[in-house]
Tab-separated table of C-alpha atoms and ligand atoms in Angstrom:
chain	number	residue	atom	x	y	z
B	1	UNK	CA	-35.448	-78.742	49.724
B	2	UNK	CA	-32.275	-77.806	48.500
B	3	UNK	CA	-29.042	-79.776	49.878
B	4	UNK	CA	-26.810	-78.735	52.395
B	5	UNK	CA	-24.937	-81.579	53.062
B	6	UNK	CA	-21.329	-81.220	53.682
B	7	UNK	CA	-21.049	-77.687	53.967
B	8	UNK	CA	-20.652	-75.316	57.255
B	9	UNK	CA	-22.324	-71.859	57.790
B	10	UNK	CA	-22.331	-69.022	60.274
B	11	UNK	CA	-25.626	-67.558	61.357
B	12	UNK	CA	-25.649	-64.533	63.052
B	13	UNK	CA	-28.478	-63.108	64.846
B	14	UNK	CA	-30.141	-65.314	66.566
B	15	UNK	CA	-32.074	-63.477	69.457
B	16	UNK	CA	-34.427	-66.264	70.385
B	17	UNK	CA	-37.005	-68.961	68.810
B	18	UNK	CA	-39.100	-66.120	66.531
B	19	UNK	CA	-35.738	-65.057	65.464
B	20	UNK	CA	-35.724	-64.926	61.582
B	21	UNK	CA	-32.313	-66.256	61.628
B	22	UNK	CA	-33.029	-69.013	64.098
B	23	UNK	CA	-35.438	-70.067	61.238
B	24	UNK	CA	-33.233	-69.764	59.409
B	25	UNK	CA	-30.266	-72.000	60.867
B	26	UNK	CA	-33.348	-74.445	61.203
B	27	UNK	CA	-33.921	-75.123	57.737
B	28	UNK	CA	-30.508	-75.119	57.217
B	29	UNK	CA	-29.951	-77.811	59.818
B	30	UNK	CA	-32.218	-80.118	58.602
B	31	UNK	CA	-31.128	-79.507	54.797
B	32	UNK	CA	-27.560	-81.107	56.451
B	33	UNK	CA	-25.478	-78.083	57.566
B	34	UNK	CA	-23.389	-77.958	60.334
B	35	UNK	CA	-23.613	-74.479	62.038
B	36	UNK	CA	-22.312	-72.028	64.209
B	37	UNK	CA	-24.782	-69.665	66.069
B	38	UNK	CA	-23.094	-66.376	67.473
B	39	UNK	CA	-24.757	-63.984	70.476
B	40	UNK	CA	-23.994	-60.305	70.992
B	41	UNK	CA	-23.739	-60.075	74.889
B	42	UNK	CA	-23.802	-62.075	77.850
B	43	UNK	CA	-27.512	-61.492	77.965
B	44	UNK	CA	-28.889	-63.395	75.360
B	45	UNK	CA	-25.701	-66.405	75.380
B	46	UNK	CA	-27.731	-68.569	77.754
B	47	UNK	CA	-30.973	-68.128	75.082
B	48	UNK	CA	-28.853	-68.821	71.885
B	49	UNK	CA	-27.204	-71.890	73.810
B	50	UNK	CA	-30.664	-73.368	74.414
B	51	UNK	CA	-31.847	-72.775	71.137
B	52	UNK	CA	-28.100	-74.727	69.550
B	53	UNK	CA	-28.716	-77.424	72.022
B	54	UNK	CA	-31.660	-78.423	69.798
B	55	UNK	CA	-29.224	-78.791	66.357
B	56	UNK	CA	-26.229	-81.077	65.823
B	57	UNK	CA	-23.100	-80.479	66.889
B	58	UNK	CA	-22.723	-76.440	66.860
B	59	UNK	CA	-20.583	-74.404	67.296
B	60	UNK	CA	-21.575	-71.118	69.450
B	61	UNK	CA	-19.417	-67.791	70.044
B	62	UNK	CA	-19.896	-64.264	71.100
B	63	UNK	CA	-20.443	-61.717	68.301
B	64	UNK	CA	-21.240	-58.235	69.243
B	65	UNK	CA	-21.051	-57.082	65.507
B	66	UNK	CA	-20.127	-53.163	66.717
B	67	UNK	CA	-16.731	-54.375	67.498
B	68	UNK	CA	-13.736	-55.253	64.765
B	69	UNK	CA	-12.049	-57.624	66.945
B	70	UNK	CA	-15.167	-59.651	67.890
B	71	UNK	CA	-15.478	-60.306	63.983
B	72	UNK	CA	-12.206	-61.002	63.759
B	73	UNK	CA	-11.948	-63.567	66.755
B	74	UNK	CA	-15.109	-64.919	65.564
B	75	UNK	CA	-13.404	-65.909	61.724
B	76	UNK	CA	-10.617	-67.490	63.483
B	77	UNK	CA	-12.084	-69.907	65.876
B	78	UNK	CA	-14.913	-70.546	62.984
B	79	UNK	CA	-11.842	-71.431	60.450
B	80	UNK	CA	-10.437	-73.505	63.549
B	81	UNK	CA	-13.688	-75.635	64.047
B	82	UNK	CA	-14.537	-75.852	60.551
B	83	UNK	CA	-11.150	-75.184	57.922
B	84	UNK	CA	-13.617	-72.867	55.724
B	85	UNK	CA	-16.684	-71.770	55.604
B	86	UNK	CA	-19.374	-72.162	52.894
B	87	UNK	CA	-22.159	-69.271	53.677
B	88	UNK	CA	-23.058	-66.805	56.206
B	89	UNK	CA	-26.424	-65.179	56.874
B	90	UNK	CA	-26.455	-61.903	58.713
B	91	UNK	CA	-29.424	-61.047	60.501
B	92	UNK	CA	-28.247	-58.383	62.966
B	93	UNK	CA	-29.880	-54.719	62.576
B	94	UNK	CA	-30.347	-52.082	65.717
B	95	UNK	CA	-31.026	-48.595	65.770
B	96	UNK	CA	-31.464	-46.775	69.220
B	97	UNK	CA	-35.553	-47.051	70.056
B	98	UNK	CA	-35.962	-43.079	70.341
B	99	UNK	CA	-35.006	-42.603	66.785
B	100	UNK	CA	-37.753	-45.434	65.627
B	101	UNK	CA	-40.226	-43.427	67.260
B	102	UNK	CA	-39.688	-39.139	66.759
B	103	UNK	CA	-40.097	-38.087	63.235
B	104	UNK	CA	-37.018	-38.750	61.332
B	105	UNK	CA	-36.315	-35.133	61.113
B	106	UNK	CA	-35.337	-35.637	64.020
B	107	UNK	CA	-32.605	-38.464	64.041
B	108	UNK	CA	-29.857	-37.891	65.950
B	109	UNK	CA	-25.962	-37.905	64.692
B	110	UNK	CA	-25.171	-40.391	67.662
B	111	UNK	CA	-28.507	-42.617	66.482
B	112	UNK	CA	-28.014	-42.294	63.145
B	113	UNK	CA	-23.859	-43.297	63.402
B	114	UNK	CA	-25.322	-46.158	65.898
B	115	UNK	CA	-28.177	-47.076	62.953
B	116	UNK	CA	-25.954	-47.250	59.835
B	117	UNK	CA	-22.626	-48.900	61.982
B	118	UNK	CA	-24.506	-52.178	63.561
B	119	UNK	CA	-27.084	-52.518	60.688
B	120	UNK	CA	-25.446	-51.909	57.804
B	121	UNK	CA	-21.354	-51.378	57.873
B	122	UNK	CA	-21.380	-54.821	60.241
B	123	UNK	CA	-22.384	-57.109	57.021
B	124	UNK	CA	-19.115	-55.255	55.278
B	125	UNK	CA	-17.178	-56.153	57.835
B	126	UNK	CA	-18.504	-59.607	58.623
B	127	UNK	CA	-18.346	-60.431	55.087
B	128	UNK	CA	-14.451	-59.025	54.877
B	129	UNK	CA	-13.920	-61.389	57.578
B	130	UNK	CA	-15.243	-64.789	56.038
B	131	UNK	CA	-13.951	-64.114	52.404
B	132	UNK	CA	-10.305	-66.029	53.208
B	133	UNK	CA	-12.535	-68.989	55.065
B	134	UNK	CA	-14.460	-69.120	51.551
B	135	UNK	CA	-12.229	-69.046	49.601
B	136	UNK	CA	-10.941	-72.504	51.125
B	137	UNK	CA	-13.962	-73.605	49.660
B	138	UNK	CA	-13.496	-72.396	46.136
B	139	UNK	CA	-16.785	-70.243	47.052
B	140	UNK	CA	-19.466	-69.199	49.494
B	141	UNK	CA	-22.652	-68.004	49.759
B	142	UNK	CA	-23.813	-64.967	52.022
B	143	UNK	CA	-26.879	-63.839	52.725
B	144	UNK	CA	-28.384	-60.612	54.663
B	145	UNK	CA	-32.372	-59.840	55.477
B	146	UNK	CA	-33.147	-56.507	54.543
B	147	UNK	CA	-36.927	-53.919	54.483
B	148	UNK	CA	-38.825	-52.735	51.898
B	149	UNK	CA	-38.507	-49.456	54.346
B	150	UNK	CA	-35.115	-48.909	52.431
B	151	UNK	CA	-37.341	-47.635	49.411
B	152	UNK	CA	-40.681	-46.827	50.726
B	153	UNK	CA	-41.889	-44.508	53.661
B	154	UNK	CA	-43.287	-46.673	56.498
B	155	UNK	CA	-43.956	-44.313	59.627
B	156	UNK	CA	-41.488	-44.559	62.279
B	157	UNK	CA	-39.106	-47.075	60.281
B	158	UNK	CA	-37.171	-43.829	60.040
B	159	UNK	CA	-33.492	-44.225	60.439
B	160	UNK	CA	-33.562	-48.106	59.583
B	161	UNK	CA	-35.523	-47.386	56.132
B	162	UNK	CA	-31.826	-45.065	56.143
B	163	UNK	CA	-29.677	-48.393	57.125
B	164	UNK	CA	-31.773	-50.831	54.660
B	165	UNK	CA	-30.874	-48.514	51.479
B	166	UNK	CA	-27.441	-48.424	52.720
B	167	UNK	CA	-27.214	-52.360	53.062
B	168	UNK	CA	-29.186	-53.239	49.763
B	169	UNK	CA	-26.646	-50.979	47.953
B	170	UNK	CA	-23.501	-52.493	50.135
B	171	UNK	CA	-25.255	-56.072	48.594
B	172	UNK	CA	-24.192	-55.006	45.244
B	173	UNK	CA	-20.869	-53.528	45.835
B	174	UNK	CA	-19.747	-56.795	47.582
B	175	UNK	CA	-20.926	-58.503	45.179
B	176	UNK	CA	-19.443	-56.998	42.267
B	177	UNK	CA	-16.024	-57.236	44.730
B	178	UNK	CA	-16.507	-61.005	45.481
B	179	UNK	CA	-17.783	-62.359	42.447
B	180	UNK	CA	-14.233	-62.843	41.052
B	181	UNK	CA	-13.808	-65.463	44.103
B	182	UNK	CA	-17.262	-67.178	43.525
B	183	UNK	CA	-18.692	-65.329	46.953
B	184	UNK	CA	-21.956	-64.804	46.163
B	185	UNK	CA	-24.033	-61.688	47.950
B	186	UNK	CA	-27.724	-61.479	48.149
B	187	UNK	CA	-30.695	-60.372	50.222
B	188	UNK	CA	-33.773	-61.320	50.835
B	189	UNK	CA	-36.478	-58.497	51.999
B	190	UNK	CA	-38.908	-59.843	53.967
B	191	UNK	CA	-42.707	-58.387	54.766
B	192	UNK	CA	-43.342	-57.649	58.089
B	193	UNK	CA	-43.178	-60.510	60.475
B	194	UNK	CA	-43.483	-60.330	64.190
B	195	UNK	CA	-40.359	-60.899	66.057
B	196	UNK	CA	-37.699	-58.931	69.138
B	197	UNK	CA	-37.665	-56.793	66.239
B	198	UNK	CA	-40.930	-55.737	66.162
B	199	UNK	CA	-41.661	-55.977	69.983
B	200	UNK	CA	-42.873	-52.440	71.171
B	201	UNK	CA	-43.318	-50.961	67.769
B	202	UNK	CA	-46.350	-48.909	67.567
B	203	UNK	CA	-48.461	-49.821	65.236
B	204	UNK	CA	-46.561	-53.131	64.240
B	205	UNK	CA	-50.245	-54.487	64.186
B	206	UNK	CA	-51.865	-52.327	61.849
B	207	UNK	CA	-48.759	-53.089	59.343
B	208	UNK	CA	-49.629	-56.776	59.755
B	209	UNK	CA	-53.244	-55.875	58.555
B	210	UNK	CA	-52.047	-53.636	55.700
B	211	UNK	CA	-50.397	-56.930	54.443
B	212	UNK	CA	-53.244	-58.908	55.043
B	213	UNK	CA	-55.884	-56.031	52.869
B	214	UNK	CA	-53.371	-55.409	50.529
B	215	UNK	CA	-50.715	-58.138	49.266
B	216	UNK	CA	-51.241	-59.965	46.176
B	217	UNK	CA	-51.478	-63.071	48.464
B	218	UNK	CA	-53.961	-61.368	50.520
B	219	UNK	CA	-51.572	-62.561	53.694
B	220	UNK	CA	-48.405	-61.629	55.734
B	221	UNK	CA	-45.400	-64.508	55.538
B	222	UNK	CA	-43.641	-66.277	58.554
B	223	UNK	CA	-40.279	-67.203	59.680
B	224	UNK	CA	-40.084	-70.323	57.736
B	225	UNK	CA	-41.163	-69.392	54.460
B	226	UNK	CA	-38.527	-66.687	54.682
B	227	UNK	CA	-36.324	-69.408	55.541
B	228	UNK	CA	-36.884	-71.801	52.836
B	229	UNK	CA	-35.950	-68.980	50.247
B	230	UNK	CA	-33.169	-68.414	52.575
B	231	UNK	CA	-32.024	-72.259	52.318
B	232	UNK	CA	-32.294	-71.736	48.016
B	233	UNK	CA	-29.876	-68.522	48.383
B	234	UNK	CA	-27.387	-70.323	50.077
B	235	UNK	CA	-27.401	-73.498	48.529
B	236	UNK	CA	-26.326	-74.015	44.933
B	237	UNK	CA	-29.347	-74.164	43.628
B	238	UNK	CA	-28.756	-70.286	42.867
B	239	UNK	CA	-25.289	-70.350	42.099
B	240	UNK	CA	-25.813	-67.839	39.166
B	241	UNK	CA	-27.757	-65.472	41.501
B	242	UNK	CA	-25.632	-62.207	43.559
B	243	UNK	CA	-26.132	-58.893	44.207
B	244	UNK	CA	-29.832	-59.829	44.295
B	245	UNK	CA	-32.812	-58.291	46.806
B	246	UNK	CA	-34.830	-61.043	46.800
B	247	UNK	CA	-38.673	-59.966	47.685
B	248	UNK	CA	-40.073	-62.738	49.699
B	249	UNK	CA	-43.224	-60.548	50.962
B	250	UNK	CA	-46.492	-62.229	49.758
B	251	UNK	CA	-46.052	-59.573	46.613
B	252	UNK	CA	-46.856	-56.479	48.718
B	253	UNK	CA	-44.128	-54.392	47.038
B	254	UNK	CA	-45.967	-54.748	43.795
B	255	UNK	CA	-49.065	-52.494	44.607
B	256	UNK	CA	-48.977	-49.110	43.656
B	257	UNK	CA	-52.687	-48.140	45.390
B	258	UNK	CA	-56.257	-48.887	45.597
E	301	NAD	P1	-34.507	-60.322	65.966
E	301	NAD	O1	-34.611	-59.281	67.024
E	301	NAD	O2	-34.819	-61.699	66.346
E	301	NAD	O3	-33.090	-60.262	65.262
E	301	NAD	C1	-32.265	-59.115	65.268
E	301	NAD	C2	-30.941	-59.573	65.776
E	301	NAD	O4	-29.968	-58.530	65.733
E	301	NAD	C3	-31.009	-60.073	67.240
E	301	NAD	O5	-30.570	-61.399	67.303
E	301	NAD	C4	-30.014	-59.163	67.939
E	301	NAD	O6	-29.315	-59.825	68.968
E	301	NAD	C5	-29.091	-58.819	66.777
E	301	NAD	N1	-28.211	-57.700	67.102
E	301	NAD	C6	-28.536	-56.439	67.472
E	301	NAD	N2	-27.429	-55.745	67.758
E	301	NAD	C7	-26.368	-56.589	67.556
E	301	NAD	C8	-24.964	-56.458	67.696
E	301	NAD	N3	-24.404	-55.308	68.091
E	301	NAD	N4	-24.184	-57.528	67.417
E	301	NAD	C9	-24.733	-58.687	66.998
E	301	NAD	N5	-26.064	-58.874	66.853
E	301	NAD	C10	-26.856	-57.825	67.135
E	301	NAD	O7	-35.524	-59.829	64.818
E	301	NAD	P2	-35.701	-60.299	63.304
E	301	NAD	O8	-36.990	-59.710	62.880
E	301	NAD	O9	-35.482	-61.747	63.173
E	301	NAD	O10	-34.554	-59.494	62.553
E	301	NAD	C11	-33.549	-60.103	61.775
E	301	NAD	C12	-33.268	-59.270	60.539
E	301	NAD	O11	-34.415	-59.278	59.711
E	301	NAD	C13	-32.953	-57.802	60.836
E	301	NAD	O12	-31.937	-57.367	59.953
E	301	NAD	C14	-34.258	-57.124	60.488
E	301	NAD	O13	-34.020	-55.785	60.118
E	301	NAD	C15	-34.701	-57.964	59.321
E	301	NAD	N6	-36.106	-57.882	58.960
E	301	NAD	C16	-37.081	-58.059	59.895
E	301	NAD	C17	-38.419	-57.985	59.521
E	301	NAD	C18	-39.529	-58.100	60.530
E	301	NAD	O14	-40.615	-57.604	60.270
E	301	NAD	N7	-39.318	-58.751	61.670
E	301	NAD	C19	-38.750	-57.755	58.179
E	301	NAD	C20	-37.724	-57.606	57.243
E	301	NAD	C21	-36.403	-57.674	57.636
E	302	0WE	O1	-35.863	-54.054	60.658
E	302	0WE	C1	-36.811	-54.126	61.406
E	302	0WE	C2	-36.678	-53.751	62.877
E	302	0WE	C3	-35.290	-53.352	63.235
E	302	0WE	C4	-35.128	-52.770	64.604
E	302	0WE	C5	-36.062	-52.872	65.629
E	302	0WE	C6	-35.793	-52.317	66.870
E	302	0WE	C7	-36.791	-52.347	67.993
E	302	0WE	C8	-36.130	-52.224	69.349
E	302	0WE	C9	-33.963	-52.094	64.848
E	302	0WE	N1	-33.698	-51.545	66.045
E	302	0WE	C10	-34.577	-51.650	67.045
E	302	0WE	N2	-34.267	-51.059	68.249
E	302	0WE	C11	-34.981	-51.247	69.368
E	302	0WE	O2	-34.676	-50.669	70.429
E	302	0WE	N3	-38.026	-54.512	60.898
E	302	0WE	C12	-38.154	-54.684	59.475
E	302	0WE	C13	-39.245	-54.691	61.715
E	302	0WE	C14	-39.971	-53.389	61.741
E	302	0WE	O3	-39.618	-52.409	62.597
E	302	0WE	C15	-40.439	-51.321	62.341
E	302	0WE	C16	-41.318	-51.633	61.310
E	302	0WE	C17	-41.013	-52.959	60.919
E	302	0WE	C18	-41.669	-53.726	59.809
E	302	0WE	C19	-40.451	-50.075	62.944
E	302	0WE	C20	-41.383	-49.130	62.529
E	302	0WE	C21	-42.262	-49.428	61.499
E	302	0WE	C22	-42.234	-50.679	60.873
């Protein structure tokens, strides 16, 4: 396991124990982070406060990543608790559940704008927001979780197959920004796992299956094996490594048919 020791992160969404991000913050716990754990809205602080209470020492603040001054206040009183910042993972998508369920012909402007702002703008402006508390630290490391929906039709993904092109591409751009300032900007896409997420999806179990019949491994992936290529991306281990998707899907993107 890569080492962690020393160095502070941010981990933002955490929704509750089959969060990928609360995996996540796990692994990065026990590698020797120290961590702060944001929630979006009154409704899940009391679930995100549990979950914190099992890790040492963190630090937990409201996030709703829709709103400028939320990231903003969050930066500050991170940079207050911990003078820097070493890496961030952003785990925070939403798209409104109508449009993940009409064809996407169909997507609305307002579900589309809704789509594209929390999913995919939010990691530009989150990452705009840590780059001074990084810089304190000669570097940093950020990391978002992305779909292979942004380049392949899966039914109903719809608008966030939209949002998941648009991030993988904002991946790159920051990077190429950031790199200057040793900020490093990857992602890692991860197969279908079954989280909030996926909760109510039709048909969530049949693309568990697919995985299973079709992967190279023959097998869908979990939280924590996500997580421990999560731990490598943040970690110096790959320092030379930005602007990267990283496929951490049992090899299911490989197969072309039959
Ligand atoms: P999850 O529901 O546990 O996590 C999604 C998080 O987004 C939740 O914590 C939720 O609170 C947060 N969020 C939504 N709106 C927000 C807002 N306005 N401000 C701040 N946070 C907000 O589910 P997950 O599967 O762990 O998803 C985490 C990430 O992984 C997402 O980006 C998702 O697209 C991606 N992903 C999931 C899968 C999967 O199959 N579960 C596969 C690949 C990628
Ligand atoms: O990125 C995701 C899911 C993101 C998501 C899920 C929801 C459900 C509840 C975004 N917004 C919402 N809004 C809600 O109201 N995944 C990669 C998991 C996922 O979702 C799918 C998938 C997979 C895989 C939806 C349709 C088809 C496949």
């Amino acid at each position: 396991m890569p080492d962690l020791s020393g160095t502070h992160g941010l981990i933002v969404g955490v929704a509750n124990k089959r969060s990928i991000s609360w995996a996540i913050a796990q692994a990065a716990a026990a590698a020797g982070a120290r961590l702060a754990l944001t929630y979006p809205s009154e409704r899940l602080e009391e679930n995100v406060r549990e979950l914190a209470a099992t890790l040492d020492n963190p630090l937990v603040l409201p996030c709703d990543v829709g709103n400028d001054q939320q990231i903003a206040d969050l930066a500050a009183a991170v940079d207050a608790e911990f003078g820097g910042l070493d890496f961030c993972v952003h785990g925070a998508s939403f798209a409104p559940a109508d449009a993940l369920k009409s064809p996407f012909v169909e997507t609305s402007r307002e579900s589309f704008r809704i789509a594209l702002d929390i999913s995919t703008y939010s990691l530009v402006g989150l990452t705009r927001a840590v780059v001074p508390l990084m810089e304190k630290r000669g570097g940093g490391s950020i990391l978002t979780l992305t779909y292979l929906g942004s380049d392949r039709v899966f039914t109903n993904y719809n608008v966030m197959g939209v949002a998941k092109a648009a991030l993988e591409s904002s991946v790159r751009y920051l990077a190429s920004d950031l790199g200057p300032k040793n900020i490093r900007v990857n992602a890692i896409s991860a197969g279908a796992i079954r989280t909030l997420a996926a909760s109510g999806i039709s048909g969530f179990s049949s693309i568990l299956q697919v995985y299973r019949d079709k992967a190279p491994l023959r097998r869908g992936v979990d939280q924590k094996e996500v997580a421990d290529a999560a731990i490598f991306l943040l970690s110096q281990d790959s320092r030379a490594i930005t602007g990267e998707v990283m496929m951490v899907d049992a090899g299911f993107h490989v197969i072309g048919g039959v």
